[in-house]
Short mmCIF file of C-alpha atoms in Angstrom, two decimals:
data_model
loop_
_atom_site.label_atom_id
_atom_site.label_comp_id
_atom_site.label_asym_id
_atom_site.label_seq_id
_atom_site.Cartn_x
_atom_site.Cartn_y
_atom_site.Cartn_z
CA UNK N 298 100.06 128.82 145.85
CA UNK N 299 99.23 131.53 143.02
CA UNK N 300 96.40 132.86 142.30
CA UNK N 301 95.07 135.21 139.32
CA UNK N 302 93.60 138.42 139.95
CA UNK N 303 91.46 138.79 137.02
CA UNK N 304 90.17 142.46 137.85
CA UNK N 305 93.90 143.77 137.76
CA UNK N 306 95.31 141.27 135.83
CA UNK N 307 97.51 140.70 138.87
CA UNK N 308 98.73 137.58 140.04
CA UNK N 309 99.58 136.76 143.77
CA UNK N 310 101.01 134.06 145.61
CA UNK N 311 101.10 133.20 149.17
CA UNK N 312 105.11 133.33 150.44
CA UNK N 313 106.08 131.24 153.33
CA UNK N 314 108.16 132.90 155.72
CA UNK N 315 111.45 132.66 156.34
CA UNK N 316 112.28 133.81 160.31
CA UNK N 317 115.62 135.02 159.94
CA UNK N 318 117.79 133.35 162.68
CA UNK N 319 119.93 135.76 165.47
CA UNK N 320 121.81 132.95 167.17
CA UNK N 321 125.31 133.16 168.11
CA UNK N 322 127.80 130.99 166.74
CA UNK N 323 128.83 130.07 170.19
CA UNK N 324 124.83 128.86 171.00
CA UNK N 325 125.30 126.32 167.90
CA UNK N 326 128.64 125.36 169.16
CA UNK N 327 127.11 124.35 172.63
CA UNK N 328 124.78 122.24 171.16
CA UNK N 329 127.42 120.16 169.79
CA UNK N 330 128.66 117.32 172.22
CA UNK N 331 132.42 117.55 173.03
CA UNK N 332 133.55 114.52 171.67
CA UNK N 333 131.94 115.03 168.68
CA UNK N 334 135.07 117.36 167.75
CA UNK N 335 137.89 115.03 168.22
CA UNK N 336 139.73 113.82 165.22
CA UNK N 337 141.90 111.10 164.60
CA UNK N 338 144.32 110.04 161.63
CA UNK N 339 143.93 106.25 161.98
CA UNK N 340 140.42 106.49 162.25
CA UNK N 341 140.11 108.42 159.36
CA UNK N 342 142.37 106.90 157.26
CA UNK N 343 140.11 103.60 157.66
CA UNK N 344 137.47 105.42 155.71
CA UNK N 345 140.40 105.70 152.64
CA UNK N 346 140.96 102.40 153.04
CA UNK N 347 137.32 101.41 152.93
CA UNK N 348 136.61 103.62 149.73
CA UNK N 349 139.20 102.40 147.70
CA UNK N 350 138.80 98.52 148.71
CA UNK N 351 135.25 98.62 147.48
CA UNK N 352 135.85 100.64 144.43
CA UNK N 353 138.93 98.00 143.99
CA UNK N 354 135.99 94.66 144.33
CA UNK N 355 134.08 96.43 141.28
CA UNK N 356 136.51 96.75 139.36
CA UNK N 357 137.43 93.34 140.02
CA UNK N 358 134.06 91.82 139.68
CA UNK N 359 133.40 93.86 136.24
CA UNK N 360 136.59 92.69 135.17
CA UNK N 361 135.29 89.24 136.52
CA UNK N 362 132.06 89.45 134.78
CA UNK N 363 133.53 90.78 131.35
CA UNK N 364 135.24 87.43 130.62
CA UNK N 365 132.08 85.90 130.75
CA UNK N 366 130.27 87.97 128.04
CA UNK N 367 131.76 85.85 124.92
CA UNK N 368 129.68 84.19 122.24
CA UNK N 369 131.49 80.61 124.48
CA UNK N 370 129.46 81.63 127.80
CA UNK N 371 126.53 83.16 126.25
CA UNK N 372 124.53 83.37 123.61
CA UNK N 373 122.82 86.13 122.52
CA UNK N 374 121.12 86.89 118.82
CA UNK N 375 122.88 89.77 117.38
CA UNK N 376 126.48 90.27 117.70
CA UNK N 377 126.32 93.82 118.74
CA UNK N 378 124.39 92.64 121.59
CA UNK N 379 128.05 91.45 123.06
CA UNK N 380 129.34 95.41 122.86
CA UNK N 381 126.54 96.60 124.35
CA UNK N 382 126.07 94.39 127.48
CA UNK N 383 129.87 95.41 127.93
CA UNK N 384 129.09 98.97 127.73
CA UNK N 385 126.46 98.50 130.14
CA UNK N 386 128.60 96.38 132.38
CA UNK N 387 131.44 98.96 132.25
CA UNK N 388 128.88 101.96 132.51
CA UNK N 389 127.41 100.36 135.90
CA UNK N 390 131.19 100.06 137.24
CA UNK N 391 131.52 103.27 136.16
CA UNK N 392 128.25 104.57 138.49
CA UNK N 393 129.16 102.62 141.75
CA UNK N 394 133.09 103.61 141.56
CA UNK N 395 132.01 107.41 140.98
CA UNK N 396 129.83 107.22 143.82
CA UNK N 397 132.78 105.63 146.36
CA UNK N 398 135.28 107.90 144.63
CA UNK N 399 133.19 111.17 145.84
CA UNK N 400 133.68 109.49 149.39
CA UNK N 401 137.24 109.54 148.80
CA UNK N 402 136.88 113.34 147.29
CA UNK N 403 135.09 113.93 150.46
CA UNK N 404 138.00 112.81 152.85
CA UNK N 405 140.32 115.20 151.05
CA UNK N 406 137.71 117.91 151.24
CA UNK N 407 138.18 117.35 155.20
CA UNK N 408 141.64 117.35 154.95
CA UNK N 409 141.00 120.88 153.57
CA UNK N 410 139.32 122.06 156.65
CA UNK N 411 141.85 120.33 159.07
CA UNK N 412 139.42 117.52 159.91
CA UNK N 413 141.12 114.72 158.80
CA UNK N 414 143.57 114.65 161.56
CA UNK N 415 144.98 117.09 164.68
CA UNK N 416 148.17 117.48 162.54
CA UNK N 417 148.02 119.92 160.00
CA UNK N 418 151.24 118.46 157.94
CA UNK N 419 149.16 115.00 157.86
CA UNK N 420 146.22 116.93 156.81
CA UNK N 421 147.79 119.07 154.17
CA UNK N 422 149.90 115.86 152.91
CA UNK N 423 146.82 113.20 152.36
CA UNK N 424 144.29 115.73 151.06
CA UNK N 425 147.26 117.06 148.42
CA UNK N 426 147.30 113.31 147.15
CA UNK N 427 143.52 112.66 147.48
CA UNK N 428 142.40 115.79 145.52
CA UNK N 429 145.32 115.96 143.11
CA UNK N 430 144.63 112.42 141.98
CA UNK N 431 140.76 113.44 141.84
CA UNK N 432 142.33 116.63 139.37
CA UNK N 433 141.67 118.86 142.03
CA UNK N 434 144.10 121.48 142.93
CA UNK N 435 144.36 121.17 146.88
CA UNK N 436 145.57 124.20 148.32
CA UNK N 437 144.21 126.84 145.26
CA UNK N 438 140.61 125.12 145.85
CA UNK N 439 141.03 124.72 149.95
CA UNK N 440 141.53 128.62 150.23
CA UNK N 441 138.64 129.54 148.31
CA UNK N 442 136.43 126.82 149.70
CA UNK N 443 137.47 128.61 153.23
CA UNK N 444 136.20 131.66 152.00
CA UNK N 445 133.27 130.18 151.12
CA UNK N 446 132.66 128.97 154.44
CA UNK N 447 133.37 132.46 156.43
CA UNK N 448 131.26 133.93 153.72
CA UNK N 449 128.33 131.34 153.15
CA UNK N 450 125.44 132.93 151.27
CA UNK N 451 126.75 136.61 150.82
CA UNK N 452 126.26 138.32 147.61
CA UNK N 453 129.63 139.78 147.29
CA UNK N 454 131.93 137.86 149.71
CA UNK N 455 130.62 133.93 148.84
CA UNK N 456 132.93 132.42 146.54
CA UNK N 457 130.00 130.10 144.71
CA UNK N 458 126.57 129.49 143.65
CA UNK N 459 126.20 133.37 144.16
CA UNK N 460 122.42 134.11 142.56
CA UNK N 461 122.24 136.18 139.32
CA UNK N 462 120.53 139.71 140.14
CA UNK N 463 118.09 141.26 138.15
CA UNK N 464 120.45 143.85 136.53
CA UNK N 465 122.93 141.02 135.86
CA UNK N 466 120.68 139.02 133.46
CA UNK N 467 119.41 142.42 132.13
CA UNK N 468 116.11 142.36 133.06
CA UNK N 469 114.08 145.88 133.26
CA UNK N 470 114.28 147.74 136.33
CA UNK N 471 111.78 146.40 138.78
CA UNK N 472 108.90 148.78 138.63
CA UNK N 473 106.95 148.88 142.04
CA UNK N 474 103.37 149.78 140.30
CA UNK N 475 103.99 146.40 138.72
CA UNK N 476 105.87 143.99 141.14
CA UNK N 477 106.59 144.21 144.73
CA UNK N 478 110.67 143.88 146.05
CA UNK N 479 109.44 140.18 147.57
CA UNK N 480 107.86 138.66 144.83
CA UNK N 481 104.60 138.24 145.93
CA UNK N 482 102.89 140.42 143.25
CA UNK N 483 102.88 140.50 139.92
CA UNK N 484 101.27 141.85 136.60
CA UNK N 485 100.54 139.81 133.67
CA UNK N 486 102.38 142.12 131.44
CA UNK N 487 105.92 141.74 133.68
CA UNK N 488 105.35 137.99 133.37
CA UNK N 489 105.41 138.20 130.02
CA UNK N 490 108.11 140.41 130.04
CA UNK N 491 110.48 138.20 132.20
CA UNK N 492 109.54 135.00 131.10
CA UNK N 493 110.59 136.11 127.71
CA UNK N 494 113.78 137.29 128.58
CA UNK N 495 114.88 134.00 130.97
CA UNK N 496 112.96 132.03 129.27
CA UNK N 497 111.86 128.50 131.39
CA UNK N 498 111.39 125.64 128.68
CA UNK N 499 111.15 121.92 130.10
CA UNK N 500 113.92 121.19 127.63
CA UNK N 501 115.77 124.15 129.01
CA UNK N 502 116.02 123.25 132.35
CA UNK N 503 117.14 119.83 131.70
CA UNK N 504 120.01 120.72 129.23
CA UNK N 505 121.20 123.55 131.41
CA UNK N 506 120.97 120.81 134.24
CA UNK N 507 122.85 118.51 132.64
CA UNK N 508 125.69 120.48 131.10
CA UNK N 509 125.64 122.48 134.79
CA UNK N 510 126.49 118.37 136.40
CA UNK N 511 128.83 117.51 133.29
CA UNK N 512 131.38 120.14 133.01
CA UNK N 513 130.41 122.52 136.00
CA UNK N 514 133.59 121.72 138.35
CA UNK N 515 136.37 122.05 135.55
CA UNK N 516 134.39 125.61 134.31
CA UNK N 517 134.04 126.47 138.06
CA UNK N 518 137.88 125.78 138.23
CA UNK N 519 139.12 126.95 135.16
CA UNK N 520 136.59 130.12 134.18
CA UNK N 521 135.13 131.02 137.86
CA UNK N 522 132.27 129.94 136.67
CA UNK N 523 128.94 129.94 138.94
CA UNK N 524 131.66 131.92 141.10
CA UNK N 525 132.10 135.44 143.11
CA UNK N 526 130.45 138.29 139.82
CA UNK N 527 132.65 140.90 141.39
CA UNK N 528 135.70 139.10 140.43
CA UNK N 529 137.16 140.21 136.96
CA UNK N 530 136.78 137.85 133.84
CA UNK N 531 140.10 135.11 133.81
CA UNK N 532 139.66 134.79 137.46
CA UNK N 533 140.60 131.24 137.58
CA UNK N 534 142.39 128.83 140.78
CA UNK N 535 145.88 128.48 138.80
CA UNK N 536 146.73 131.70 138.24
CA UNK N 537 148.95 132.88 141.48
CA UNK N 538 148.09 136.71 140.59
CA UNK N 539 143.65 135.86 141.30
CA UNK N 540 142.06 137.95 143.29
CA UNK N 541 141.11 134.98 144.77
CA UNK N 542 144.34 134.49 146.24
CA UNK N 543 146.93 136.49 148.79
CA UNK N 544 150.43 137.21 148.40
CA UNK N 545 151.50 134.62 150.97
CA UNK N 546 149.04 132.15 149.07
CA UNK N 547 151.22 132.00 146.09
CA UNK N 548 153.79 128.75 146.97
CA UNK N 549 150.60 127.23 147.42
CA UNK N 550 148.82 127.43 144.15
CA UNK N 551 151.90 126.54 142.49
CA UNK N 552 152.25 123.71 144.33
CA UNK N 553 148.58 122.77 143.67
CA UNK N 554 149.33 123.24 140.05
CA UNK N 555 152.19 121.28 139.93
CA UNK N 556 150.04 118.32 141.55
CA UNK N 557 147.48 118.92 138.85
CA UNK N 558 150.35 118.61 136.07
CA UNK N 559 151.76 115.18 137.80
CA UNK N 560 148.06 113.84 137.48
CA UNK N 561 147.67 114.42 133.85
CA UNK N 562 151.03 113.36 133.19
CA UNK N 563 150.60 110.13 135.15
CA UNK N 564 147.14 110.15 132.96
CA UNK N 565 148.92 110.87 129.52
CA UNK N 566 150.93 107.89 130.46
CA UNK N 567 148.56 105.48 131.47
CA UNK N 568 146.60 106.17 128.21
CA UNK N 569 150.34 105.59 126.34
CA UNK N 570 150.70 102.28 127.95
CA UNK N 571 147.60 100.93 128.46
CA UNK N 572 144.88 102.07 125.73
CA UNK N 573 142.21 105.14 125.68
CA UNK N 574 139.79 102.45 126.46
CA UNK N 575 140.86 100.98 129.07
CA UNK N 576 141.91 104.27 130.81
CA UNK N 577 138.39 105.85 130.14
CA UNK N 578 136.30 102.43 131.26
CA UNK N 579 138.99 102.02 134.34
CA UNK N 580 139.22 105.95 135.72
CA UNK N 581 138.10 108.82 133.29
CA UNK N 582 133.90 107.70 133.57
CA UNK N 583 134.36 107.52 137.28
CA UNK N 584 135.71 110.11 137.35
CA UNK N 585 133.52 112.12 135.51
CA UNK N 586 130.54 110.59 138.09
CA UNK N 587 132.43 111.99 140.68
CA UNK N 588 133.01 115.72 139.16
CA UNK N 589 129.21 114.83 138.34
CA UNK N 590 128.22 114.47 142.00
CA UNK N 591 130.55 117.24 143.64
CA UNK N 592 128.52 119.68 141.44
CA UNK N 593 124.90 118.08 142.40
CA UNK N 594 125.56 117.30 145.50
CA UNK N 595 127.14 121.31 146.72
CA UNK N 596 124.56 122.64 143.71
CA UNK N 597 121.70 121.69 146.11
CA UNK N 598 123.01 122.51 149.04
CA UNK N 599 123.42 125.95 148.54
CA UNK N 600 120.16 126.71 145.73
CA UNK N 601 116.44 126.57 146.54
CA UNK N 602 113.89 128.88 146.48
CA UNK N 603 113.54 128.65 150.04
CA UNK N 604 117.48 129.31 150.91
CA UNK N 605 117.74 133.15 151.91
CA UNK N 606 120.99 134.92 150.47
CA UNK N 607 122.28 138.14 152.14
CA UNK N 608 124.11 141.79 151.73
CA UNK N 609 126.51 142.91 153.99
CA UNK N 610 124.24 144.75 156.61
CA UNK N 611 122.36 141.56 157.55
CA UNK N 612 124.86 139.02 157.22
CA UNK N 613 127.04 137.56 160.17
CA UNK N 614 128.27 134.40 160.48
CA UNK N 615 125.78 132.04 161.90
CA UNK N 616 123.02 133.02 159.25
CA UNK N 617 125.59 132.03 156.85
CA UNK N 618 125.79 128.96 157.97
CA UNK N 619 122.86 128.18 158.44
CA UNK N 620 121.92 129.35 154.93
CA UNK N 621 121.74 126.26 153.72
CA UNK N 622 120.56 122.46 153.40
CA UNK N 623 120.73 118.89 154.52
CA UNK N 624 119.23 116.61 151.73
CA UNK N 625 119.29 112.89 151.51
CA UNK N 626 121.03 112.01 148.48
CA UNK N 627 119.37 109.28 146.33
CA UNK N 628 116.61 109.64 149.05
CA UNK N 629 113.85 110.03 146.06
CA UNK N 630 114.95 106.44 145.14
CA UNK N 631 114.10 104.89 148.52
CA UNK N 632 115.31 104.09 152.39
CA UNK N 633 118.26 101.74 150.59
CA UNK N 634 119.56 104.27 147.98
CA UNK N 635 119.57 106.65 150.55
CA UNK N 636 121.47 104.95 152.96
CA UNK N 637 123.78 103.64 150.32
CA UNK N 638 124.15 107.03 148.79
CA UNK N 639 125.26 108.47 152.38
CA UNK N 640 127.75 105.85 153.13
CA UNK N 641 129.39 106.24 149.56
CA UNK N 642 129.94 110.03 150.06
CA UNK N 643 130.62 109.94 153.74
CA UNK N 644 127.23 112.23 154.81
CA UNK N 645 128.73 115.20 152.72
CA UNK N 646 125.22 115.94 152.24
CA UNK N 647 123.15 114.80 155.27
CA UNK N 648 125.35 116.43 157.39
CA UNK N 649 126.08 119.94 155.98
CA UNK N 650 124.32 122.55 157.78
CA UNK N 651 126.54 121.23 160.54
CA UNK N 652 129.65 121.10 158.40
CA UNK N 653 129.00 124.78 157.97
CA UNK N 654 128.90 125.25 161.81
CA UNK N 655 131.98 123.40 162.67
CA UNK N 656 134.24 122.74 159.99
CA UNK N 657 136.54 120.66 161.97
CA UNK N 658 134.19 117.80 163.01
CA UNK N 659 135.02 114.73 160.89
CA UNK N 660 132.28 112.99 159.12
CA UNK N 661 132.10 110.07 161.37
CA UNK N 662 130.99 112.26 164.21
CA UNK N 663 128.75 114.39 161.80
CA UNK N 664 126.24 112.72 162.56
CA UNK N 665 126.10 112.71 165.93
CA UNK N 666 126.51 116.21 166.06
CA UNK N 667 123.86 117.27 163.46
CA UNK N 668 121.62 115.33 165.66
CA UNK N 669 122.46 117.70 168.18
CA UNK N 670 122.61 120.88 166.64
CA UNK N 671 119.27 120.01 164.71
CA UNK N 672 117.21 119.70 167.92
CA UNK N 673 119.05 123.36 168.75
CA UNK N 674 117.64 124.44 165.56
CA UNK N 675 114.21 123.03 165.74
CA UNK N 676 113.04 124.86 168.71
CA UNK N 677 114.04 127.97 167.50
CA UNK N 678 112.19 127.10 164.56
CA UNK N 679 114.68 127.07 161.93
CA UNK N 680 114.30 124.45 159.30
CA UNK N 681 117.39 123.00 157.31
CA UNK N 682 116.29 119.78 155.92
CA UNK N 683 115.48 119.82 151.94
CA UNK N 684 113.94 117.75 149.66
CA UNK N 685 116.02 114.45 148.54
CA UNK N 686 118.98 115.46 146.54
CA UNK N 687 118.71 113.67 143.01
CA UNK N 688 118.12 114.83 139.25
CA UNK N 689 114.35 115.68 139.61
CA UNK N 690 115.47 117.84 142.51
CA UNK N 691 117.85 119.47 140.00
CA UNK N 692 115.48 120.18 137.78
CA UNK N 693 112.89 121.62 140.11
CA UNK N 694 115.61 123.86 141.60
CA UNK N 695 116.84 124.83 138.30
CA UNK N 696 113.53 125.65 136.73
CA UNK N 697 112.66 127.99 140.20
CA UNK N 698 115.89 129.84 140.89
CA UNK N 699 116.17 132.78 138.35
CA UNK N 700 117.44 135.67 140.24
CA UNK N 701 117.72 137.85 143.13
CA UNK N 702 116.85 141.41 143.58
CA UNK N 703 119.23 144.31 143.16
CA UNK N 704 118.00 145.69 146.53
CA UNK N 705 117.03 144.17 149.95
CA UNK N 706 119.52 142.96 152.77
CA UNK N 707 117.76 139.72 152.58
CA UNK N 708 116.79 138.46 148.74
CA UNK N 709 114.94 135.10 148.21
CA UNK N 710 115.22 133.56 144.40
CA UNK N 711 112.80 134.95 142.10
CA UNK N 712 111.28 132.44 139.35
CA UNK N 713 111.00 133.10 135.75
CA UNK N 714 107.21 135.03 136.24
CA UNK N 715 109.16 137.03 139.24
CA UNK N 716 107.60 135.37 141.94
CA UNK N 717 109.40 133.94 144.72
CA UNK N 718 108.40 131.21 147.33
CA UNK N 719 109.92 133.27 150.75
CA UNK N 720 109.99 136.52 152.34
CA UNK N 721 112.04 136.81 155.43
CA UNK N 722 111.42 137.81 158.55
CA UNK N 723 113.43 139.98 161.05
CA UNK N 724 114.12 139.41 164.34
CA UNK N 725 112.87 142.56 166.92
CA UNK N 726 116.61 143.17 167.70
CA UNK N 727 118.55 142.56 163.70
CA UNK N 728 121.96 141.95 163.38
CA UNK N 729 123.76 144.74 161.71
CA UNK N 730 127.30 143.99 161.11
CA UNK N 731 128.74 142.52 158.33
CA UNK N 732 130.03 139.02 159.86
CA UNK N 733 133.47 137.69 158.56
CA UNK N 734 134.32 139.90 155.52
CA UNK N 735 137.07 138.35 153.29
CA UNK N 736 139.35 141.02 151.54
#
């Protein structure tokens, strides 16, 4: 809560704290029942099955239900009324195929991490088909994504969402006298100052919002957008020479690229044969739901004002991980959207603080195991459940991350006045190596 200092013109708000976790990775692994780590091909492959049979039944039933809207079955009084129950026929197919299509995203995501199976061939082999016909380029985007995982929440080793500082945006050196290093104090004139400069319009944050969920993933892809600032600017996942990438990682992003260039050919085609508008209607909208989703869905997971981000001398592995959240998605629109929205996407994001444990553990014994590892984490007093993940979350998050600090070990997001929400905490005995570094 802020409050306004009228004497000093100062305004103050009361930070929550954020205790800093020291666990070893090995504790968090121990909390994890045994079997939760086994993974199995057919089993999985059930879930592929499942995806694409109900995305299959939509399109059947909207196909179904299409015939039906004729002037012969029913009568409505304006003629454009027929086009526009279509559209809204088609654009409701459209929602409920995106949604099963992230599931199917999802399994090829696990694939990525060697979850999908104990073979890696069968691993590398279904997730190359799932993501390439999903336009994603498997191995390119697996290699980063691993580096995002050894690296969770690092300012200069994470591979995405990595917060804006204060010198990146431009802002004025942060002058002590004025603001403190946590956010917890600020003047009326440095308000001003900063909320001129970022600016924090209603209107703002939702067309930055929704041009972040629309084209996000292919700019993330394509321009590193959102991505690691260190890297220089071209840094893209097609180009073999990234400094994303390794020597011995070049077969793989041509082969990743080549799967990308089958999948708009096969694309090109299907547009040739079949119509723009029947292509768009049948795959391109759900597919644009899913890119849609990917970004909201891993946007919220790793953003909020209460999610601490670190610098190399207080960052290790396990406070990675557990740098970020478990949110229900659809949860704002009730108990049934939110179990319907974690069945569709296969618990990508009920489950993820454990994902970022244990990689490995397949999303049918996620569950199970976040159980677990959440009753580790609770009496140590470390919370990792958000708020439901939805658009108004997306918003709120939006409108309250601004940027980090140049300095500090452990930053918090700053808002558009310069005040943030969290300090952190450090345990007696602090950590002091640098975790997993990725070169």
């Amino acid at each position: 809560m802020a409050r306004k200092n009228d004497d000093q013109n100062v305004t103050t708000v009361e930070q929550g704290v954020y205790k800093v976790p020291d666990i070893p990775i090995k504790d968090l692994l121990d909390a994890i029942p045994a079997h939760c780590f086994k993974r199995s091909a057919l089993r999985s492959s059930t879930y592929i099955f499942w995806d694409m049979a109900v995305i299959y039944g939509f399109w059947r039933g909207t196909k179904y239900l299409d015939a039906f809207i004729t002037p012969e079955h029913l009568a409505l009084p304006n003629p454009h009324l027929y086009t526009a129950a279509r559209v809204s026929l088609w654009a409701l197919y459209s929602f409920w195929a995106g949604l099963f299509g992230t599931g199917l995203w999802v399994i090829g995501h696990e694939c990525g991490h060697q979850a999908f199976s104990e073979s890696k061939t069968i691993n590398n082999a279904v997730g190359f088909v799932l993501h390439s016909a999903l336009g994603v380029p498997y191995h390119s985007w697996r290699i980063t994504h691993a580096k995002h995982h050894a690296s969770t929440g690092h300012m200069t080793q994470d591979q995405v969402f990595v917060p804006a500082t204060r010198s990146d945006l431009g802002l004025p050196p942060l002058d002590p006298t004025k603001t403190d290093l946590l956010g917890s104090r600020v003047t009326e004139e440095v308000k001003k100052e900063l909320w001129e400069a970022i600016g924090d319009s209603p209107l703002g944050a939702v067309y930055t919002s929704a041009t972040y969920l629309l084209g996000g993933w292919p700019a993330y892809i394509t321009m590193n957008a959102s991505g690691q600032r260190r890297y220089p600017k071209g840094t893209n996942h097609f180009n073999t020479e990234s400094p994303m990438f390794m020597a011995h990682h070049q077969g793989q992003v041509t082969l990743s690229t080549i799967g990308i260039v089958i999948w708009l050919s096969v694309l090109t085609a299907a547009i040739y044969h079949f119509g723009f508008a029947t292509v768009f209607r049948t795959y391109i909208a759900p597919y644009l739901w899913v890119n849609h989703w990917l970004v909201l869905i891993t946007f919220l997971q790793h953003t909020d004002p209460l999610l601490p981000h670190y610098r190399a001398p207080e960052f290790n592995f396990a406070r990675g991980a557990l740098a970020t959240l478990d949110r229900s998605l659809l949860g704002d629109l009730g108990p049934i959207m939110a179990w319907i929205g974690a069945h569709a996407t296969n618990g990508i994001s009920e489950t993820h603080v454990l994902h970022h444990v244990s990689s490995k553990i397949p999303h049918y014994n996620a569950w199970e195991a976040s159980t677990a590892l959440k009753k580790k984490l609770a009496s140590a007093g470390i919370p990792i459940e958000g708020a439901p993940g939805g658009w108004a979350e997306v918003y709120r998050v939006f409108r309250e991350c601004k940027f980090v600090e140049d300095e500090g070990d452990v930053v918090f997001f700053k808002n558009a006045h310069g005040l943030a929400k969290m300090r952190p905490q450090m345990p007696e005995s602090s950590a002091s190596d640098s975790g997993v570094e990725v070169k």
